[in-house]
Tab-separated table of C-alpha atoms and ligand atoms in Angstrom:
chain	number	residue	atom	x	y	z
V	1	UNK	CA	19.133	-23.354	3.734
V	2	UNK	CA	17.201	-20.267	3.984
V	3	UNK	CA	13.486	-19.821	3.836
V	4	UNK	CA	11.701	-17.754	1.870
V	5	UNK	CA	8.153	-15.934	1.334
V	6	UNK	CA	7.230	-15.909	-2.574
V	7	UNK	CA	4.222	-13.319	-3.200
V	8	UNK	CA	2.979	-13.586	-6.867
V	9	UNK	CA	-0.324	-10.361	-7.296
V	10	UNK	CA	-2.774	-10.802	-9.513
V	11	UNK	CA	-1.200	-9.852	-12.527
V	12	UNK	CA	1.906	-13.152	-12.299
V	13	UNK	CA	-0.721	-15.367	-11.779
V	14	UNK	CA	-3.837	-13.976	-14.432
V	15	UNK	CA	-3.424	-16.325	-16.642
V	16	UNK	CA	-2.412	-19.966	-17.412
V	17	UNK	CA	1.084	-19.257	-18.849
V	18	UNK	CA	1.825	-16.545	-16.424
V	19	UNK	CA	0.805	-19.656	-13.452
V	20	UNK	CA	3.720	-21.627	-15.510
V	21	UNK	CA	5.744	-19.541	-15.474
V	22	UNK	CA	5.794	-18.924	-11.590
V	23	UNK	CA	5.483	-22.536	-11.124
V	24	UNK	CA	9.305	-22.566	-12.547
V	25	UNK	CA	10.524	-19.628	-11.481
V	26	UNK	CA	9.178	-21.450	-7.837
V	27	UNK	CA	10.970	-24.779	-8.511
V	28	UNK	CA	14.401	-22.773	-9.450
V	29	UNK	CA	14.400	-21.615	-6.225
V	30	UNK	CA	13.555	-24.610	-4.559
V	31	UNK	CA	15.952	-26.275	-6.604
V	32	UNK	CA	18.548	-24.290	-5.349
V	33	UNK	CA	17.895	-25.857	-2.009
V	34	UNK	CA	15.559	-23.116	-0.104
V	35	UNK	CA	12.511	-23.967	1.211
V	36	UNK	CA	9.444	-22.096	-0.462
V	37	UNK	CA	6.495	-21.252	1.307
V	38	UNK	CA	4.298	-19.063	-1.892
V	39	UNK	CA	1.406	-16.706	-1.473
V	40	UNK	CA	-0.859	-15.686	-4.168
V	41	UNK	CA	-3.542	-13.077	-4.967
V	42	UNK	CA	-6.462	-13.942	-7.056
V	43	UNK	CA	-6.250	-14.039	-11.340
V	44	UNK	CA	-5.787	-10.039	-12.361
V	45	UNK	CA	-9.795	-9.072	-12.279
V	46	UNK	CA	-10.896	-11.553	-10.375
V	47	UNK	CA	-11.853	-9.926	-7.220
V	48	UNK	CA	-13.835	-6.912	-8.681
V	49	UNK	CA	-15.654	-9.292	-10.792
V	50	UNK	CA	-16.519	-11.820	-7.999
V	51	UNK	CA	-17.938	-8.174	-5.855
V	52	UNK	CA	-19.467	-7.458	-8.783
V	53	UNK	CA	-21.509	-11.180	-9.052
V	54	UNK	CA	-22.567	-10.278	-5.576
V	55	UNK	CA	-24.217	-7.197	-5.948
V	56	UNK	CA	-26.069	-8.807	-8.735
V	57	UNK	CA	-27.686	-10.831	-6.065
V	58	UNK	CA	-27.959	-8.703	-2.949
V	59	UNK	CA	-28.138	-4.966	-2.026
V	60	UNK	CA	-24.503	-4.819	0.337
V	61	UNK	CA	-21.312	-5.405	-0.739
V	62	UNK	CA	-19.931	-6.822	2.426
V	63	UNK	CA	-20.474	-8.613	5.201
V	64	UNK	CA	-19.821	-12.483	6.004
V	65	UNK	CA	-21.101	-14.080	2.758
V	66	UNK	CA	-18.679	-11.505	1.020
V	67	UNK	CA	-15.994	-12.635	2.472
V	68	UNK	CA	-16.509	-16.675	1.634
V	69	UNK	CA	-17.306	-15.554	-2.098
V	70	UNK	CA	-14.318	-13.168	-2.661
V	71	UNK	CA	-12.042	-15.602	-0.931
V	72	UNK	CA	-13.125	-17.825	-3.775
V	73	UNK	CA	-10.577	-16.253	-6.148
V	74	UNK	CA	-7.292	-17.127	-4.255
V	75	UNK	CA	-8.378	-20.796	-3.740
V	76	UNK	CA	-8.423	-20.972	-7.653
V	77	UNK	CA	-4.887	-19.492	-7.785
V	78	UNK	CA	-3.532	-21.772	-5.314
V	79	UNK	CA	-4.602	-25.020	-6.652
V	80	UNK	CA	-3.775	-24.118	-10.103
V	81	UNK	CA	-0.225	-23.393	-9.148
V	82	UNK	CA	0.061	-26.018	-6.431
V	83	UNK	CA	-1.191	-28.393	-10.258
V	84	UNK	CA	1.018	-26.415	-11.707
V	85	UNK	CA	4.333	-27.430	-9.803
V	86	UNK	CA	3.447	-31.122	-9.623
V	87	UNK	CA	3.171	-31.198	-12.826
V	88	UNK	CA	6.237	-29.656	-13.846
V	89	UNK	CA	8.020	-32.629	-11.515
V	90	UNK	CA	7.727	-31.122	-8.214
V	91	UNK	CA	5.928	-31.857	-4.549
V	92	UNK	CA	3.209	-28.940	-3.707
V	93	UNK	CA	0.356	-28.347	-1.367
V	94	UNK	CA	-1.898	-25.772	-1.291
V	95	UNK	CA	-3.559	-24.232	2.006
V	96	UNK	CA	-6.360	-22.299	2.248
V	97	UNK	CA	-6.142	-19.421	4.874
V	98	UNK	CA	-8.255	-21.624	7.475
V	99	UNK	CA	-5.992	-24.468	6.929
V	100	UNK	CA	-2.857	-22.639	7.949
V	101	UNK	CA	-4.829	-21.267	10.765
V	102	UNK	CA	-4.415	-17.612	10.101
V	103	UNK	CA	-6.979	-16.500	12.504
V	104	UNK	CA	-7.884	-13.385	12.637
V	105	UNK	CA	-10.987	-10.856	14.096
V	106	UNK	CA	-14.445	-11.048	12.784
V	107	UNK	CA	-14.235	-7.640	11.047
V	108	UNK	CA	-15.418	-9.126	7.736
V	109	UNK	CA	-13.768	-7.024	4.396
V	110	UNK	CA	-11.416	-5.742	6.299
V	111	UNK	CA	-10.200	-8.572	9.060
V	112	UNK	CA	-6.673	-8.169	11.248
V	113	UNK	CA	-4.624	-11.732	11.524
V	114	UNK	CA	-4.496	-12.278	15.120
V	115	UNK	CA	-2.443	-15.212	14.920
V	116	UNK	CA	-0.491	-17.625	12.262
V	117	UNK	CA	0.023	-21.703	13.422
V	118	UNK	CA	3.231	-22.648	11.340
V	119	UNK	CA	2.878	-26.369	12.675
V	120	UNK	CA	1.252	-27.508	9.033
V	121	UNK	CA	3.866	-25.355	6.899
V	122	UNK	CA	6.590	-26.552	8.373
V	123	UNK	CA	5.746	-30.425	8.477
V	124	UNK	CA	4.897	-30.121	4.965
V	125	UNK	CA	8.186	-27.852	4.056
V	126	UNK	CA	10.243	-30.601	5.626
V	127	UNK	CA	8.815	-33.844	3.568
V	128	UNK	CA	10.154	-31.659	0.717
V	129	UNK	CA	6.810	-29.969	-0.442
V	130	UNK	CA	6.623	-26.444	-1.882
V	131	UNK	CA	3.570	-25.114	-0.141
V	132	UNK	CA	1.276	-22.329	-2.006
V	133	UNK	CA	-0.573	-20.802	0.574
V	134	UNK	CA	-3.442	-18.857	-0.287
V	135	UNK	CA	-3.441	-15.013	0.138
V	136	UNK	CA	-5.706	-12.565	1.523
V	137	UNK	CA	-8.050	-14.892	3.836
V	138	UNK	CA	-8.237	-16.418	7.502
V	139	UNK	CA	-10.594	-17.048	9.485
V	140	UNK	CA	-12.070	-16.284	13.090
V	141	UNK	CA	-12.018	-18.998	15.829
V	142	UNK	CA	-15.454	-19.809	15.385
V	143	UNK	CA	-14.845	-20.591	11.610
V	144	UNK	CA	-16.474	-18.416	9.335
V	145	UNK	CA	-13.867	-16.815	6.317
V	146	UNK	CA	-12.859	-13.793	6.818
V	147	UNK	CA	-10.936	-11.648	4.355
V	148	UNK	CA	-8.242	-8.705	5.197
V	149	UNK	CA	-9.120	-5.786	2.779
V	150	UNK	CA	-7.928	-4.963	-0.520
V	151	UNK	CA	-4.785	-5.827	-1.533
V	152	UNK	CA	-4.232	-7.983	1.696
V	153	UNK	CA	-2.508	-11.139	0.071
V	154	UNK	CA	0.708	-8.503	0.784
V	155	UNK	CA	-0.185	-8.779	4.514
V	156	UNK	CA	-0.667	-12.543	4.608
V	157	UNK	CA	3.121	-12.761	3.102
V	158	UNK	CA	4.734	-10.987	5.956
V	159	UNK	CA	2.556	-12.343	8.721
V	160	UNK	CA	3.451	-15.956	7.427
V	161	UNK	CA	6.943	-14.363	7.223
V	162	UNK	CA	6.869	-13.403	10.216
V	163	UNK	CA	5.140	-16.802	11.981
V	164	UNK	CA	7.656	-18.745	10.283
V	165	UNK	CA	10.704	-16.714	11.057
V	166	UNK	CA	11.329	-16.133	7.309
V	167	UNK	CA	14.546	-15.074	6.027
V	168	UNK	CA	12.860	-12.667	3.322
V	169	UNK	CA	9.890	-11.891	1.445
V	170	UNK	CA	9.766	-11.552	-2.466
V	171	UNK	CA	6.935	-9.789	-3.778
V	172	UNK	CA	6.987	-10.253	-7.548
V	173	UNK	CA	5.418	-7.766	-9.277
V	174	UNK	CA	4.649	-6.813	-13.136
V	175	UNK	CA	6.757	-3.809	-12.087
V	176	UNK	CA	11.020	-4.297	-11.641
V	177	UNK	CA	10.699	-2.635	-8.178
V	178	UNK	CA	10.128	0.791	-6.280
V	179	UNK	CA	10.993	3.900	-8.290
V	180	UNK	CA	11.819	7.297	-7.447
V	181	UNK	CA	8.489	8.044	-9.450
V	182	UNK	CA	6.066	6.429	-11.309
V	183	UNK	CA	7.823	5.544	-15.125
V	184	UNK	CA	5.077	6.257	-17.082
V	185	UNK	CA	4.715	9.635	-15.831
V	186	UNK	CA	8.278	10.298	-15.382
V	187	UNK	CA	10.375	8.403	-18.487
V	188	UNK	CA	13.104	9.857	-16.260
V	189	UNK	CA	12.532	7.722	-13.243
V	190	UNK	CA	14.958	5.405	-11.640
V	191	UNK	CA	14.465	2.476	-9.731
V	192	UNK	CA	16.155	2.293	-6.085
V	193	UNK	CA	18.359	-0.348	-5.153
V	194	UNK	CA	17.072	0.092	-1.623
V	195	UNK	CA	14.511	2.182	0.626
V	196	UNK	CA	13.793	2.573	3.920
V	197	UNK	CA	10.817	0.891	5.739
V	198	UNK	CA	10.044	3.975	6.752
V	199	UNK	CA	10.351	5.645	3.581
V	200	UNK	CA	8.311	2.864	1.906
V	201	UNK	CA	5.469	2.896	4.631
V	202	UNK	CA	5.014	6.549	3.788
V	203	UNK	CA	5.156	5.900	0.309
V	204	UNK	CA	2.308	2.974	0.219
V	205	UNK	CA	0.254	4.996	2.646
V	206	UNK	CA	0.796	8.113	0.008
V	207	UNK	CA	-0.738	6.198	-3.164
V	208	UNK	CA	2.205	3.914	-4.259
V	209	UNK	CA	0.745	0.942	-4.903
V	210	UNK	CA	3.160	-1.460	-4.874
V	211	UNK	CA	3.088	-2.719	-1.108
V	212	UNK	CA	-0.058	-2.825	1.337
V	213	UNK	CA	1.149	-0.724	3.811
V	214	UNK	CA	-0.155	-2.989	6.636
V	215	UNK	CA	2.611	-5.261	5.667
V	216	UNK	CA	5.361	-2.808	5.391
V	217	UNK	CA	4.090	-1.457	8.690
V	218	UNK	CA	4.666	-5.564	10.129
V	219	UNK	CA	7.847	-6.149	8.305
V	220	UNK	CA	9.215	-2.958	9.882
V	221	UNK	CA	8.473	-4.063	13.669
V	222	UNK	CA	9.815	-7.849	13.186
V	223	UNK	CA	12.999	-6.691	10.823
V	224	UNK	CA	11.615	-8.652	8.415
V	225	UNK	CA	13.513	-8.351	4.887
V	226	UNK	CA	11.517	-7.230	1.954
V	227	UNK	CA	12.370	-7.791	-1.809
V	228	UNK	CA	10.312	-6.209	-4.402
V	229	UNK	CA	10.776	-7.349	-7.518
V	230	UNK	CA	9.443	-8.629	-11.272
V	231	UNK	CA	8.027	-11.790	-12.209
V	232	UNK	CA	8.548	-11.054	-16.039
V	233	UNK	CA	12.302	-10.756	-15.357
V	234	UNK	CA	15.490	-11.790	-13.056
V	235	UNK	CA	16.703	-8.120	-12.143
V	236	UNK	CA	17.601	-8.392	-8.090
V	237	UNK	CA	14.708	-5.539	-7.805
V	238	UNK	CA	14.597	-3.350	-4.238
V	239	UNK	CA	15.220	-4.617	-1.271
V	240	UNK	CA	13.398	-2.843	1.757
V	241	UNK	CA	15.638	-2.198	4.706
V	242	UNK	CA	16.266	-0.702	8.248
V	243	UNK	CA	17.139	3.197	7.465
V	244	UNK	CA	20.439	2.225	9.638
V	245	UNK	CA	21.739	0.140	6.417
V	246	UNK	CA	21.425	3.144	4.304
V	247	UNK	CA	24.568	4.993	4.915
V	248	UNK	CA	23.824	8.340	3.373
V	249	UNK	CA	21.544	9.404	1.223
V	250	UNK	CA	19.399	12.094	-0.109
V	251	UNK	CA	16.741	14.502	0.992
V	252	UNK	CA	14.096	13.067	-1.360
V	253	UNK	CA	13.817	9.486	-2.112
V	254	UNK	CA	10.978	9.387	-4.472
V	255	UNK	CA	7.923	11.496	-5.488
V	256	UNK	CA	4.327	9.586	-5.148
V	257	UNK	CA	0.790	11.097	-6.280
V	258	UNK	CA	-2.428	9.947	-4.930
V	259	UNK	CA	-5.099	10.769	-7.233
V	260	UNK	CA	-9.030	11.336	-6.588
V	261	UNK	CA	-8.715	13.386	-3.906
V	262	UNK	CA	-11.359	15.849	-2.391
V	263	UNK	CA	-11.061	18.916	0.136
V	264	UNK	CA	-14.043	19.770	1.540
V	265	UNK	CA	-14.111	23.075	3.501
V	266	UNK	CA	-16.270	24.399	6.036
V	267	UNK	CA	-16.248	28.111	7.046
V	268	UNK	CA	-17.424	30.344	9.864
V	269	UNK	CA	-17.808	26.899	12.247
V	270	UNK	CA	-17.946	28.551	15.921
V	271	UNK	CA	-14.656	28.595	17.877
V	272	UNK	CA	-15.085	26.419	21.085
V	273	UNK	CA	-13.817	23.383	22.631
V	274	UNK	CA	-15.570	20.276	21.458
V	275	UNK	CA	-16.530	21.845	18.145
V	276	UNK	CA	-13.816	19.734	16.632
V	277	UNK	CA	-14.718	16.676	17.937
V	278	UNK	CA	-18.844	17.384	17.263
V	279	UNK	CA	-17.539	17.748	13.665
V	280	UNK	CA	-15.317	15.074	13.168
V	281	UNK	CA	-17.935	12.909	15.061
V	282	UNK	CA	-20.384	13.520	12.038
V	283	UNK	CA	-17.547	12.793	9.280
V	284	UNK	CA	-16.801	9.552	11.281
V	285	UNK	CA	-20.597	8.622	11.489
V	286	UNK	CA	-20.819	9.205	7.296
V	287	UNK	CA	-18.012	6.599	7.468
V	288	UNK	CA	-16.153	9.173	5.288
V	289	UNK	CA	-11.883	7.911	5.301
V	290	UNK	CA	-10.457	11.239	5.886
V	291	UNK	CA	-6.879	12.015	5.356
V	292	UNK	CA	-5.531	15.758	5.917
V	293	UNK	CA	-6.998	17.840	8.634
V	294	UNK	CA	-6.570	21.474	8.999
V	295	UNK	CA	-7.945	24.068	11.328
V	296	UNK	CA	-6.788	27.649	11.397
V	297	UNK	CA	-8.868	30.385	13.671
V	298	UNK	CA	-7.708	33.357	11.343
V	299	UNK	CA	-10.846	35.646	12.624
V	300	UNK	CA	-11.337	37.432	15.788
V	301	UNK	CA	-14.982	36.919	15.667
V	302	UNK	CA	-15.232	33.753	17.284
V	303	UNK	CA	-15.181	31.799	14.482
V	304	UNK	CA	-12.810	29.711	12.786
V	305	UNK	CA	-12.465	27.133	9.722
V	306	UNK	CA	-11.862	23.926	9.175
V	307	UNK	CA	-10.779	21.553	6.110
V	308	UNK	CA	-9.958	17.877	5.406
V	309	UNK	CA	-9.388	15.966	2.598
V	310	UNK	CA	-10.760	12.470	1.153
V	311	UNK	CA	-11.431	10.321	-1.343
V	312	UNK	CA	-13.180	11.021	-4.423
V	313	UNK	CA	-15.235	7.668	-3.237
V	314	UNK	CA	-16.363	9.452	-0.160
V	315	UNK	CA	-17.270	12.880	-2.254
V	316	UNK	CA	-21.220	12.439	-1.839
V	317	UNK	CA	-21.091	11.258	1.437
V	318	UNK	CA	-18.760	14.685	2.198
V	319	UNK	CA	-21.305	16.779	0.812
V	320	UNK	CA	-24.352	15.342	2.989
V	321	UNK	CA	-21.830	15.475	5.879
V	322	UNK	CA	-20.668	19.264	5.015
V	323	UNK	CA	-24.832	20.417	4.588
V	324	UNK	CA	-25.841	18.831	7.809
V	325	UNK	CA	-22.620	20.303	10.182
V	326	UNK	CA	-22.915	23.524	8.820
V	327	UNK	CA	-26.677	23.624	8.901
V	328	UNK	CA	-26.313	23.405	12.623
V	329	UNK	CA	-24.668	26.631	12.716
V	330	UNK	CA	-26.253	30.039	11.492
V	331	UNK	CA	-23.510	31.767	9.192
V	332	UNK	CA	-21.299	28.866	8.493
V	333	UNK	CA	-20.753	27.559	5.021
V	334	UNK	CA	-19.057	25.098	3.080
V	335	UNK	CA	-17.467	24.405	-0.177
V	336	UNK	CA	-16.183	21.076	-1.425
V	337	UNK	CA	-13.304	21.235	-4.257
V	338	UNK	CA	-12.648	17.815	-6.101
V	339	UNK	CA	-10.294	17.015	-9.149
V	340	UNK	CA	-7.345	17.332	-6.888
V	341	UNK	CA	-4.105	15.364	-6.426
V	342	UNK	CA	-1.770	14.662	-3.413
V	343	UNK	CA	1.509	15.524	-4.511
V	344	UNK	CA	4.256	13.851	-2.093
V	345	UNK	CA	7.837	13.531	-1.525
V	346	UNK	CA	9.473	11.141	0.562
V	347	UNK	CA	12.686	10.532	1.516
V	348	UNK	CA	14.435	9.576	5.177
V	349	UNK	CA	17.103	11.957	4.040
V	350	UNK	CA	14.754	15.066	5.121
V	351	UNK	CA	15.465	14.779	8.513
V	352	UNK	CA	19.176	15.865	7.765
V	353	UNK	CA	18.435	18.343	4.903
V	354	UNK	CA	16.666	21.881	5.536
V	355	UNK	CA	14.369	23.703	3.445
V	356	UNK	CA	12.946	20.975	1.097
V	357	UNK	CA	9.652	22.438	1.306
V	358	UNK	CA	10.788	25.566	0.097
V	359	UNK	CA	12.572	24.027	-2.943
V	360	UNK	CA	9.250	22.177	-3.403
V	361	UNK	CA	7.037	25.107	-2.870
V	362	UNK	CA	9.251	26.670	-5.083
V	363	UNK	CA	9.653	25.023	-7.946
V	364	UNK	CA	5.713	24.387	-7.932
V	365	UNK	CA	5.026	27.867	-7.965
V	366	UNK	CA	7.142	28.374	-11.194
V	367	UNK	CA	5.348	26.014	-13.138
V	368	UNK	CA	2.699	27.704	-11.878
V	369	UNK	CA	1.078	25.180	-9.654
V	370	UNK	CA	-1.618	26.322	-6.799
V	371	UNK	CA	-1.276	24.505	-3.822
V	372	UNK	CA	-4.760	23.915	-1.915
V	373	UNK	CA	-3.660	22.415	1.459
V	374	UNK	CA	-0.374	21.157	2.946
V	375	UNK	CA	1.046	17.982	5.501
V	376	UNK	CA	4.261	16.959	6.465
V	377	UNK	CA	5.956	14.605	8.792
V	378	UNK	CA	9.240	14.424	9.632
V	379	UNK	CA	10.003	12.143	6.396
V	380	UNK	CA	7.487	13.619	3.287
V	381	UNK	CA	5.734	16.874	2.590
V	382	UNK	CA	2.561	16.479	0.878
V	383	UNK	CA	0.500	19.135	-1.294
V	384	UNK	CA	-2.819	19.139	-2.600
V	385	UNK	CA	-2.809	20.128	-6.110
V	386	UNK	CA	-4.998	20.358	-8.794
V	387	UNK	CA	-5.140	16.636	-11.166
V	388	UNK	CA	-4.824	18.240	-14.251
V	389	UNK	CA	-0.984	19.876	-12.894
V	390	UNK	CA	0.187	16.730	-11.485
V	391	UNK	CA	2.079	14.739	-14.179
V	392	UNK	CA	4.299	18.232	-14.871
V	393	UNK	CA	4.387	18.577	-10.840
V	394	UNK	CA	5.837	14.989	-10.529
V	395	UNK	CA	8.172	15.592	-13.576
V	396	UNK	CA	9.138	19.352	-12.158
V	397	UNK	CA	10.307	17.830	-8.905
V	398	UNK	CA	11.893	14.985	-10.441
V	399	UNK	CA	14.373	17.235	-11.654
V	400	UNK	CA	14.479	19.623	-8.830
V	401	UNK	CA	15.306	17.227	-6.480
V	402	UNK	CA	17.570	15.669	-9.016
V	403	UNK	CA	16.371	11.824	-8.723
V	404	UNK	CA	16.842	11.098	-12.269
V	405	UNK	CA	20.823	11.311	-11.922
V	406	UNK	CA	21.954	9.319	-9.393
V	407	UNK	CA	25.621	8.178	-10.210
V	408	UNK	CA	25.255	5.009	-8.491
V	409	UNK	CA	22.120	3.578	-6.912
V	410	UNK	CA	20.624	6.142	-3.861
V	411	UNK	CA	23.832	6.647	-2.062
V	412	UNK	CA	24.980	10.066	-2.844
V	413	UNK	CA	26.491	13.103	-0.850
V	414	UNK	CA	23.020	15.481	-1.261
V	415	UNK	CA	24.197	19.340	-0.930
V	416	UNK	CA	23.305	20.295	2.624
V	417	UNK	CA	21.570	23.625	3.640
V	418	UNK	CA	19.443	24.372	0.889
Z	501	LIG	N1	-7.372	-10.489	-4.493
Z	501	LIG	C1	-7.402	-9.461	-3.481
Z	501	LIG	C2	-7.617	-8.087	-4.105
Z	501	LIG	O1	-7.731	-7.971	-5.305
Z	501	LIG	C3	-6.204	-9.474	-2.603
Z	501	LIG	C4	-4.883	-9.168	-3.272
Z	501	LIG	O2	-4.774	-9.177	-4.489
Z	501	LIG	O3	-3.911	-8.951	-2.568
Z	501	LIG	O4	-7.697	-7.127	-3.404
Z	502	MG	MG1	-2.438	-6.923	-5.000
């Protein structure tokens, strides 16, 4: 009798027939004789709208009180689907995040689960209850609600996975899994039996947005199992795996684009130990999330420059931060270029296979395609292109890296040596 994880987003459960309809797709697994522990997010909307209601009221948008009203929108979910399942002729109980003890820190908006007590899951799983646990929340040890950032119903999944030594966790989805690229830019794109947790941690923390990567991150360290799958539909989906299990495969896995990005430049910054870190210091302070970092001293005056990359969110906040570090130094400037993309491929497969930048490099310059700045790791290149190029880009690649024609599922012999 195995145990399973059930995550239903926002989307399965925004509506009352959509709850239904996870409320039996729930009992069919149950009735197959598994135990069912399910999470949920908040109805599609709901969270925005609920931040929204607060700033109506008060000038922040986080902080304590925050956290009790947006955790407001998973205790709806879960006690209309725990309603739900009784009423369709099965046992449920729902659990709000304090009642399951996830405890976590204090950091309100953006909390880490410290620890998980399975003692009330598991009496309840064994008098036969299906037990909808709601997503997103805990709380600290003195009490108060805490949430754990955006998207984090993904990360209370796995950590209840995790606590209760789960044999999987499905996260249904409106989408039928992980794709080599994103279908509706690529009508090309194929979904993939099976990824890497490696290759999917890069991929969440690159702009896919199917998984939080927080939780891919935790699945990865416990060998937790991870199905991603659809809740409209009963394709088997991917299944996320140790890179071991995937006997050979090829360079690139799938191509990911992370949109609203901003590169903010700053020129002619003296060249001198700590100058780094007095800059950085600044970007920190401006709470600006900062991805790529790059600093080439390509002068012999003494001087040198220095880029990195953010959000679009952060793009005012990078401006005041760029005007204030260069205006401590006479002759340095700074230019800030928005409208950009991060292009990125990913794929465990590049650690056997040579010269996949080049191909990629390549093939953008023939569509014509200015890169601005450039990171890799030992699994994904990234670029930073301009928006407007990046639904060719993604297509271009597709076929250059040939993901579209896979004879069966990922496991192909790639050509070596390119
Ligand atoms: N409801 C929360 C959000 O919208 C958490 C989640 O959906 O995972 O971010
Ligand atoms: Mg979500």
């Amino acid at each position: 009798m195995a145990l399973i994880i059930q995550k239903y987003g926002g989307t399965s459960v925004g509506g009352i027939e959509r709850i239904r309809s996870v409320a039996r797709r729930v009992i069919a697994s149950a009735s197959k004789g598994d135990r069912v522990v399910v999470v949920v997010s908040a109805m599609a909307g709901e969270t925005n709208r609920l931040i929204e209601l607060g700033k109506t009221v008060s000038s922040r948008s986080e902080g304590r009180e925050f956290d009790v009203l947006l955790a407001s929108g998973e205790q709806v979910t879960t006690a209309l689907l725990a309603l739900a399942i009784e009423d369709a002729g099965r046992k449920a109980v729902s659990f709000l995040g304090h009642q399951v003890q996830i405890t976590t820190s204090g950091a309100f908006s953006k909390a880490r689960i410290e620890s998980v007590n399975t003692d009330r899951t598991l009496a309840a799983l064994k008098e036969g209850y299906i037990v909808v646990v709601a997503g997103f929340q805990g709380a600290t040890r003195e009490g108060s609600i805490t949430t754990l950032g955006r998207g984090g119903s993904d990360i209370t999944a796995v950590a209840l996975g995790v606590a209760l030594k789960a044999d999987r966790v499905e996260f249904y989805k409106d989408v039928d899994g992980i794709f080599t690229a994103d279908p509706s830019v690529c009508p090309d794109a194929r979904m993939l039996p099976r990824v890497a947790y490696e290759e999917m941690l890069e991929m969440s923390y690159l702009g896919a947005k199917v998984l939080h990567p927080r939780c891919v991150e935790m699945a990865r360290r416990n060998g937790l199992p991870l199905v991603v799958r659809s809740s409209l539909n009963f394709n088997p989906g991917t299944q996320v795996v140790p890179e071991e299990e995937l006997m050979e495969y090829a360079a690139v896995s799938g191509i990911v684009c992370d949109k609203n990005q901003v590169k903010v430049s700053l020129n002619g910054i003296p060249d001198r130990p700590g100058i780094l870190a007095g800059v950085f210091t600044s970007v920190a302070e401006a709470e600006i999330n900062i991805d790529m970092i790059v600093e080439d001293t390509a002068s012999a005056d003494g001087r040198t420059a220095v880029s990195f990359t953010c959000g679009s969110a952060d793009l005012a906040a990078a401006e005041k931060a760029a005007k204030k570090i260069t205006s401590a130094y006479p002759g340095s400037s700074f230019a800030v270029r928005s409208g950009l993309n991060k292009l990125s491929i990913v794929g465990a497969g590049m650690r056997l296979h040579s010269g996949v930048a080049a191909k990629m490099f390549t093939a953008l310059a023939k569509e014509g395609v200015s890169v601005y700045m450039v990171n890799t790791s030992d699994i994904k290149v990234s670029c930073l292109i301009e928006a407007k190029y990046s639904e060719l880009a993604v297509r271009t690649l597709h076929e250059v890296f040939e993901l579209g024609k896979a004879p069966s599922g990922r496991r192909r012999a790639a050509s070596r040596g390119k």
